[in-house]
XYZ file of C-alpha atoms in Angstrom:
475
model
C 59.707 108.986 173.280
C 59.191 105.331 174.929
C 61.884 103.632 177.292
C 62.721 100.307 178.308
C 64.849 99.481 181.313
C 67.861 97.542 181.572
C 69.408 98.451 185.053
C 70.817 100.957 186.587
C 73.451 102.701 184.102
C 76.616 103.418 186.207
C 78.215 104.142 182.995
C 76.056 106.593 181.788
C 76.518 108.405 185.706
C 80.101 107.954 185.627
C 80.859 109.732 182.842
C 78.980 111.996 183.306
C 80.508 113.268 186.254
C 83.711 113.053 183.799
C 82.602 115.578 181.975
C 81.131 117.759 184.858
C 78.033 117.738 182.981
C 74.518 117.994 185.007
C 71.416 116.256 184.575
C 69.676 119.221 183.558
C 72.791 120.298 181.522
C 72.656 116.487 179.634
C 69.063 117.266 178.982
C 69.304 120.508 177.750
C 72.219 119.244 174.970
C 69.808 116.618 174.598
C 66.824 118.872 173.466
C 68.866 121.389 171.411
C 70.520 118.682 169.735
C 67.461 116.945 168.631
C 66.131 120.352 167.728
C 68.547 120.696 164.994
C 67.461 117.402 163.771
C 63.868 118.550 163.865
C 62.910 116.442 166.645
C 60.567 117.965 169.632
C 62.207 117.045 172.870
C 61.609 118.097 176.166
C 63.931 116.194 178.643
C 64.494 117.219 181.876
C 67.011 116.367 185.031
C 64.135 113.727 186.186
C 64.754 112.218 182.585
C 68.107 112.340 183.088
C 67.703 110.733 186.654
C 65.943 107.949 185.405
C 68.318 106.780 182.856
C 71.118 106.368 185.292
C 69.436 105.105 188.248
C 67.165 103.301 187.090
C 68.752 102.350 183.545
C 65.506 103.637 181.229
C 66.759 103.660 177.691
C 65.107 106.139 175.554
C 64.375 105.124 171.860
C 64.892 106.300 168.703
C 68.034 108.543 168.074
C 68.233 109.796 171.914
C 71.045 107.580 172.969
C 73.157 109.056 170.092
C 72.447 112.427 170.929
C 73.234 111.564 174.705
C 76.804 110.161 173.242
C 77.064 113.472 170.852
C 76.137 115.984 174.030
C 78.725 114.017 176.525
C 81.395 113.965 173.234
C 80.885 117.605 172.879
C 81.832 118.363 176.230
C 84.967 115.591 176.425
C 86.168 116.881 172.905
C 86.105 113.258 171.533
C 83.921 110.445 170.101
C 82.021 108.433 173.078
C 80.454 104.889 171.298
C 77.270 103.945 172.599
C 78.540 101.120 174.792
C 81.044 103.623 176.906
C 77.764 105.205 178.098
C 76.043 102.288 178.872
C 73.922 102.201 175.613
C 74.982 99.537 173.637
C 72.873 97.559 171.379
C 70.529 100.343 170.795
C 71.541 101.506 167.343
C 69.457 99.774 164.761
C 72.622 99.903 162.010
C 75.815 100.413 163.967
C 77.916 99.743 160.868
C 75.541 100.712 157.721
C 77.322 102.499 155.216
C 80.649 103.178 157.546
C 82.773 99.806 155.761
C 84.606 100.022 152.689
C 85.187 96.768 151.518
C 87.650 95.637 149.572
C 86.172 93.691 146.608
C 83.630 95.176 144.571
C 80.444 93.146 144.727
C 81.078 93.994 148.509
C 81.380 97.733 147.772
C 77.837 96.913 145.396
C 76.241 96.050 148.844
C 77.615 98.183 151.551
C 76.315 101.106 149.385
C 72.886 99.450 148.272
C 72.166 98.373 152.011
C 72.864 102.027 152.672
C 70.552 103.782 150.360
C 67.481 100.660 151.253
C 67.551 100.974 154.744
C 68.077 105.158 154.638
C 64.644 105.167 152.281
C 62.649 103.041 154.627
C 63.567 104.577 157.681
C 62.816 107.759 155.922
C 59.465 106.835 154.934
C 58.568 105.065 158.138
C 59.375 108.512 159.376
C 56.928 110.318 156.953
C 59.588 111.666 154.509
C 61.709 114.776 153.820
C 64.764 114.619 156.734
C 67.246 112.588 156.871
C 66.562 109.221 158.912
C 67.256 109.999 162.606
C 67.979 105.718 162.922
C 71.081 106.649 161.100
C 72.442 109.053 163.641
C 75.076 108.545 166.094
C 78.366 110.210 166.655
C 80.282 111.795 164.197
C 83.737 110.472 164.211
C 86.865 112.044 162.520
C 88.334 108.419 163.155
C 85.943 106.769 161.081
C 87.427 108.039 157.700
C 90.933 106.636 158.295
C 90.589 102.925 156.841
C 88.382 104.248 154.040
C 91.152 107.159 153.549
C 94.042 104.202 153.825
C 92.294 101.822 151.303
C 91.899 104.466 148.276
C 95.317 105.721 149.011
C 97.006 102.559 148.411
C 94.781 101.556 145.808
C 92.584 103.735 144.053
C 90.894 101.821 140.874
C 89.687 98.729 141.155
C 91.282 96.515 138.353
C 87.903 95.295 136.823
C 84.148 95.854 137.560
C 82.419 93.995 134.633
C 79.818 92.174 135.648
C 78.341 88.972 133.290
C 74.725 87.791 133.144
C 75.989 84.879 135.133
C 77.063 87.501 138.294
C 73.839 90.001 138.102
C 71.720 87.109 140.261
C 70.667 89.335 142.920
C 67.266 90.361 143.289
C 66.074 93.963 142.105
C 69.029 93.955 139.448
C 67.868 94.612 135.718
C 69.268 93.059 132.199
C 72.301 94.245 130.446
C 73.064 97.805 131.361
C 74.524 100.934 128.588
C 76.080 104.151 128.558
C 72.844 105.610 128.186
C 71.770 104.668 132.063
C 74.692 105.660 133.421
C 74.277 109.581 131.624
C 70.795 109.172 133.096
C 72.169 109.003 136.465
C 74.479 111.770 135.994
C 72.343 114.099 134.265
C 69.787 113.656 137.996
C 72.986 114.566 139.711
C 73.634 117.551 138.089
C 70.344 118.595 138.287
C 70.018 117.874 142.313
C 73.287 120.065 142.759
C 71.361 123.220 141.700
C 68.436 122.277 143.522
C 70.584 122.179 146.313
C 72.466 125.075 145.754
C 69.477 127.111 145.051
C 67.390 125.774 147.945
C 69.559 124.127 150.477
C 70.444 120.496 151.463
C 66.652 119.571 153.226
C 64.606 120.791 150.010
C 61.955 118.565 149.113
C 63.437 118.584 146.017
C 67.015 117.609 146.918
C 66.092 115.081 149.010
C 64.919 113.080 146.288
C 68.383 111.680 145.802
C 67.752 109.176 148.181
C 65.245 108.068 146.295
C 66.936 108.290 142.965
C 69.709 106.174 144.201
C 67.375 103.072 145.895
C 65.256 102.834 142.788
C 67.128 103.956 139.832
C 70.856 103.266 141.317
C 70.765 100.390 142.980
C 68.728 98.028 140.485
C 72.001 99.357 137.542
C 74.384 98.431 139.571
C 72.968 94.412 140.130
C 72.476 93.891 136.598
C 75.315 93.392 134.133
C 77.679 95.617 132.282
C 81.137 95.909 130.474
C 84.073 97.167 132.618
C 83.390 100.463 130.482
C 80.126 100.901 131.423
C 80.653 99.578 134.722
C 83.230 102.399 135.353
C 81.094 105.354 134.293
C 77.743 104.023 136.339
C 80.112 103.875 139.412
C 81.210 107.569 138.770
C 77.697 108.498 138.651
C 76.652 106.970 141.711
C 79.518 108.295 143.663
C 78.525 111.456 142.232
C 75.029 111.304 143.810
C 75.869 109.336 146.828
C 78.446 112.264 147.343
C 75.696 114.809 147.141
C 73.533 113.275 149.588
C 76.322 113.292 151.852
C 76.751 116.808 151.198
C 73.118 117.511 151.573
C 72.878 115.336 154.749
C 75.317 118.016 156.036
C 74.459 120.822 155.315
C 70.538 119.627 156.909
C 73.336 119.084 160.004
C 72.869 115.126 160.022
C 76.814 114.614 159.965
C 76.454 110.939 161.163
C 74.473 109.896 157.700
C 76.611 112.692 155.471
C 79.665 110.598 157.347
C 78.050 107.226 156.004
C 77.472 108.309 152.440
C 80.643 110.009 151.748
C 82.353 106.270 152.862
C 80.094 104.752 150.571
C 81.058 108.160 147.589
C 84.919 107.023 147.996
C 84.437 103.690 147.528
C 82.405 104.125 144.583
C 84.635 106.439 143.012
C 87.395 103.624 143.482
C 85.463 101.024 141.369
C 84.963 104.367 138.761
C 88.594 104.604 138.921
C 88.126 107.962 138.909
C 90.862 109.746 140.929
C 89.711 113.171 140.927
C 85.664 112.289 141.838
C 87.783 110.676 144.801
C 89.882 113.789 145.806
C 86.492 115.719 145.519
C 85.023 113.321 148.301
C 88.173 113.680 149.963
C 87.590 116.973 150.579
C 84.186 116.668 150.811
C 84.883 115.068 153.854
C 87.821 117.515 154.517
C 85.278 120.596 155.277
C 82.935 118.372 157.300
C 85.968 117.171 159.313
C 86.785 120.994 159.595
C 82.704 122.376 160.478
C 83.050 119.778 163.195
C 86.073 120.956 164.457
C 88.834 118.733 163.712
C 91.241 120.549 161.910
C 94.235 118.423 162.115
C 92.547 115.765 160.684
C 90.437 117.788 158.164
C 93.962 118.939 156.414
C 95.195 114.885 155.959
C 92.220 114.811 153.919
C 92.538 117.618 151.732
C 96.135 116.481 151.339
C 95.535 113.282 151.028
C 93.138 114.580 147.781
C 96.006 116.966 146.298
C 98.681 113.669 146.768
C 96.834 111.339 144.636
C 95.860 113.614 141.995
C 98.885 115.723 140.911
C 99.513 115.456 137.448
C 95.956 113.820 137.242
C 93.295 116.409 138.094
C 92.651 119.434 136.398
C 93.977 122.601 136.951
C 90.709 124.332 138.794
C 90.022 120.748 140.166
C 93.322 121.252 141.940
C 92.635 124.738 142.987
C 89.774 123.343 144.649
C 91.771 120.760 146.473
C 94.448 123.464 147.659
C 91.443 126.070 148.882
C 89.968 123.255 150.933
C 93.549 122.468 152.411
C 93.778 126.212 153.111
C 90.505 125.848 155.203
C 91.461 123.177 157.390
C 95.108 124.711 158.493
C 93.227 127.808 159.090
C 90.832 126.568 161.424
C 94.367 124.281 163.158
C 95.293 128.082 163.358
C 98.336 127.339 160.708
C 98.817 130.985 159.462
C 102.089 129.970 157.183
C 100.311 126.823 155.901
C 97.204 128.569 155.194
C 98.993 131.126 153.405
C 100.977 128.479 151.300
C 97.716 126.768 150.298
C 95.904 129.568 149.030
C 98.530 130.762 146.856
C 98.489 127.491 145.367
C 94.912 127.476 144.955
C 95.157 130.892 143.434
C 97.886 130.103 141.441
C 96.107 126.889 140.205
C 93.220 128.866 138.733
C 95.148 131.010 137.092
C 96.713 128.247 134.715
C 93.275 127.076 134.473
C 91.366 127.250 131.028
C 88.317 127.135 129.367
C 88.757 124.216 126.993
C 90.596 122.087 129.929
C 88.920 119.010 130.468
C 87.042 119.588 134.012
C 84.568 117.064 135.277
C 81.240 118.642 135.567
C 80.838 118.493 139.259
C 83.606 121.363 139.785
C 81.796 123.683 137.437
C 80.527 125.761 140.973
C 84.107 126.819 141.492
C 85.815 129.900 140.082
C 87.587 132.697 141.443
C 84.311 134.578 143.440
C 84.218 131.068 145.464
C 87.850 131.044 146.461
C 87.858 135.199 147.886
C 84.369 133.775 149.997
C 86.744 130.558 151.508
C 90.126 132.983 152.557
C 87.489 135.142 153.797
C 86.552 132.799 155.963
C 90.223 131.710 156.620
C 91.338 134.826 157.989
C 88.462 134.983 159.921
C 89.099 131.850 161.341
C 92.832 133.743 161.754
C 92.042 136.038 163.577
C 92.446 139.082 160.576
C 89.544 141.242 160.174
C 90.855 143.065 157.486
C 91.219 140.220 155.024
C 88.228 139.311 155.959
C 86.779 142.374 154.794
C 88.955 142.681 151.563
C 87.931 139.005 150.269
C 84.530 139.073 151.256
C 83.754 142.434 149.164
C 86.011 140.576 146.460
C 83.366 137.442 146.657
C 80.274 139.494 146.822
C 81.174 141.521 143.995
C 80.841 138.635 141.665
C 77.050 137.383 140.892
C 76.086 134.405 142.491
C 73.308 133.727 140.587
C 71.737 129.675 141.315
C 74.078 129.841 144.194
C 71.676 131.108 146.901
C 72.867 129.528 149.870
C 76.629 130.134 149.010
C 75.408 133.926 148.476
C 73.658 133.617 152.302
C 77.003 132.568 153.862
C 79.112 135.491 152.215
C 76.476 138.067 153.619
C 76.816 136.629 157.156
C 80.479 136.598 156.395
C 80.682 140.093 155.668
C 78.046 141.081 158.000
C 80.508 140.156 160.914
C 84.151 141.454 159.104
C 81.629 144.703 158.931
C 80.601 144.703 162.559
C 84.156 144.006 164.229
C 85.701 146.963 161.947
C 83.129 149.487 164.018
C 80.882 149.868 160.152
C 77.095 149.197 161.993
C 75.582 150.186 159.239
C 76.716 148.354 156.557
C 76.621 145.306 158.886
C 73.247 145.298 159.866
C 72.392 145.745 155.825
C 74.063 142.832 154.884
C 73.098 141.116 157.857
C 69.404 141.788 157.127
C 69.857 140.071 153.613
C 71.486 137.440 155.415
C 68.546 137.000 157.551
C 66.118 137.047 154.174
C 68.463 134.435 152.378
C 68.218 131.843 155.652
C 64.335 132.137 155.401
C 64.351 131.124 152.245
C 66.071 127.782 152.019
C 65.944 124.678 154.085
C 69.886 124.458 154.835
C 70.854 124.237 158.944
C 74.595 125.197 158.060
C 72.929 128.624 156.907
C 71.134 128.724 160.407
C 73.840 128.296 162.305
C 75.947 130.810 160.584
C 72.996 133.294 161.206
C 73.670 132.338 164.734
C 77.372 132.852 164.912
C 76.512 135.962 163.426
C 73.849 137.268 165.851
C 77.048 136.267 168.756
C 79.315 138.738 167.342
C 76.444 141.378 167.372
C 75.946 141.135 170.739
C 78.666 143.791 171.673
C 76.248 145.898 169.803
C 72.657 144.959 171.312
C 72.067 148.765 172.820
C 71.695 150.341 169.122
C 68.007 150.061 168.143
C 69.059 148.325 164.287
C 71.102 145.801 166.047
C 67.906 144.272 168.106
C 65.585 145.221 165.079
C 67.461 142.784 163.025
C 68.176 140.320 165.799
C 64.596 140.380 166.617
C 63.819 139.266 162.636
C 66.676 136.697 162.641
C 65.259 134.956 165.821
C 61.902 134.912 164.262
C 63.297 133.394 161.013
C 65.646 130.226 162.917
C 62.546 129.640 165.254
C 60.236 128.999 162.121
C 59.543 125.334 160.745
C 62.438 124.497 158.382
């Protein structure tokens, strides 16, 4: 990629030798980093050299993933200015506000999905726009948290003929458009449940939002219709959050889940809110900040007991059970999935439950405490749920199926059973290669670390050998 030069950067040097990072360390974070954004790099410590004594500044999304690496290593956010880099992000603030009034909430989230689509296609399509990258921040979801906490429905959101002024906006809006919009969303989550978040298929929610969305939103409607097309655009900007991580863009997922809460405000729909809440929970969580990942599962449950549906609630209490796992809260954990358990069990088939938490039922909650107590340090739960979850079919869930193999692949390895882990292991492997989902790869990884211990039997290496050549293909 081109550079400019501003200078030396005695930032950039200084904190690096903070962190006791290298030059050829930096650039190797550098390279693997932008590898899991599909990006070809191949910095080295002259690269690194450069930018700090002689102040080049490499384009595109490198000075994010320099400020990601050196984050990594101090166990905290570092902004671009801190190393020296400020200035270079093309859309420091895009989609990370959540304004208070709602023809500002119409724009944050419309200026979102525009400039996401164009840097896409200026990009040639089908990942997510590297422009929108930058360091994940836990920190970035308190204000947004704070807001729908205090208030979260917006008293009115009819807008008149006079108000829908705005270019690209259409005439009066019905019931019928907003069904439209929710029908695409319910057909993108099982294309992305099937496939994986960076599916051709799936990533035509971008696209769904900028042209059919956005132009619904800028026209006019009553405060009834105006409250179901904001549910459905939460729901979709939700999944392309979810779909932006699970491709392992967090900065954009961390954008459009912003954007998801806000929209779910002017819905006034509680429980869509809660489910970005923890949305944003197990992100918070995958990117290890567990503290904060359980305020936001709590801060779901709060606002939505004696609101939200029983299974809805379940949900809420499994994701809680997640986060104080992974803070290493064995008591807390506990509590929360007895509540979630509990929860399903009042739940029934006539209850009322929003169509977005139709994935969940009992073979989902035995795959997350599997993955608690594995995160707790108790192999045989591990076991015991995961056989629970697999025993259930999974069918349109592919990638959810994928993690539960790798899952029990590992509980199977640790309690000495070779065999039966390098079996499901090997359908692990054959799952990965078949959907476009970097949260899959990277379990696959974590998976091939704990076989390691086991790299002199022939069937270990056989099926590390296969993995390998499955994560190094094109996704």
């Amino acid at each position: 990629m081109s550079t400019t030069s501003r200078g030396p950067n005695e930032r950039l040097g200084a904190l690096l030798a903070q962190a006791q990072i290298s030059n050829a360390g930096l650039a190797r974070r550098v390279n693997d980093l932008g590898a899991q954004r599909g990006l070809t790099l191949r910095y080295d410590k002259t690269s690194v050299a450069r930018w700090v004594s002689k102040g080049m500044v490499p384009q595109g999304p490198v000075p994010h993933l320099i400020a990601t690496a050196i984050g990594g290593k101090l166990g905290r956010p570092v902004p671009l200015d801190e190393i020296g880099l400020g200035g270079t992000d093309p859309a420091p603030e895009l989609g990370l506000a959540f304004p208070r009034e709602v023809p500002d909430a119409v724009r944050s989230a419309t200026d979102l999905w525009r400039v996401d689509l164009e840097l896409r296609r200026g990009a040639g399509g089908g990942r997510w726009s590297d422009a929108l990258a930058g360091t994940f921040s836990a920190a970035a979801y308190t204000t947004p948290v704070s807001r729908w906490l205090i208030n979260p429905a917006d008293s009115t959101v009819a807008r008149e003929e006079s108000a829908a002024v705005r270019p690209g906006g259409r005439g009066r809006v019905g019931q019928s458009d907003a069904a439209k919009l929710r029908e695409a969303a319910q057909e993108a989550r099982r294309w992305d449940s099937k496939y994986g978040g960076g599916d051709w298929r799936s990533s035509m929610v971008p696209e769904c939002l900028r042209q059919e969305a956005a132009p619904l939103l800028l026209a006019s409607y009553s405060d009834a219709v105006g409250r179901a097309l904001f549910g459905a655009t939460a729901e979709l900007t939700r999944l392309a959050g979810w779909m932006a991580f699970d491709t392992g863009q967090h900065e954009a997922a961390q954008r459009y889940y912003i954007q998801a809460l806000r929209l779910a405000r002017a819905a006034a729909d509680v429980p869509l809110g809660g489910y970005v809440l923890a949305s944003m929970s197990l992100q918070a969580c995958y990117r290890g900040f567990a503290e904060e990942a359980v305020d936001l599962a709590q801060a779901a449950l709060e606002r939505n007991r004696g609101l939200a549906t029983n299974r809805t609630m379940s949900f809420f209490h499994l994701v809680e059970a997640r986060a104080q796992a992974k803070a290493g809260n064995s008591a807390a954990c506990g509590a929360a999935l007895a509540a979630a358990e509990g929860a399903l069990e009042r739940s029934r088939a006539g209850d009322p439950d929003p169509a977005w938490i139709d994935f969940y039922a009992y073979d989902r909650l035995a795959a997350d405490a599997a993955e608690c107590f594995r995160d707790l340090g108790m192999p045989a739960k591990v076991r015991q749920f995961t056989q629970e979850a697999l025993a259930r079919p999974t069918e349109g869930f592919v990638r959810s199926h994928g993690l539960r193999l790798v899952v029990s692949a590992m509980a199977e390895a640790e309690a000495g059973n070779l065999d039966a882990a390098v079996e499901a292991g090997g359908r692990a492997v054959e799952v990965a290669g078949r959907i476009s989902s970097q949260r899959s790869r990277e379990y696959v990884l974590e998976m091939l670390r704990r076989l390691e211990p086991f790299q002199g039997e022939q069937r270990v290496r056989e099926l590390t050998e296969r993995a390998r050549a499955v994560l190094t293909a094109p996704a």
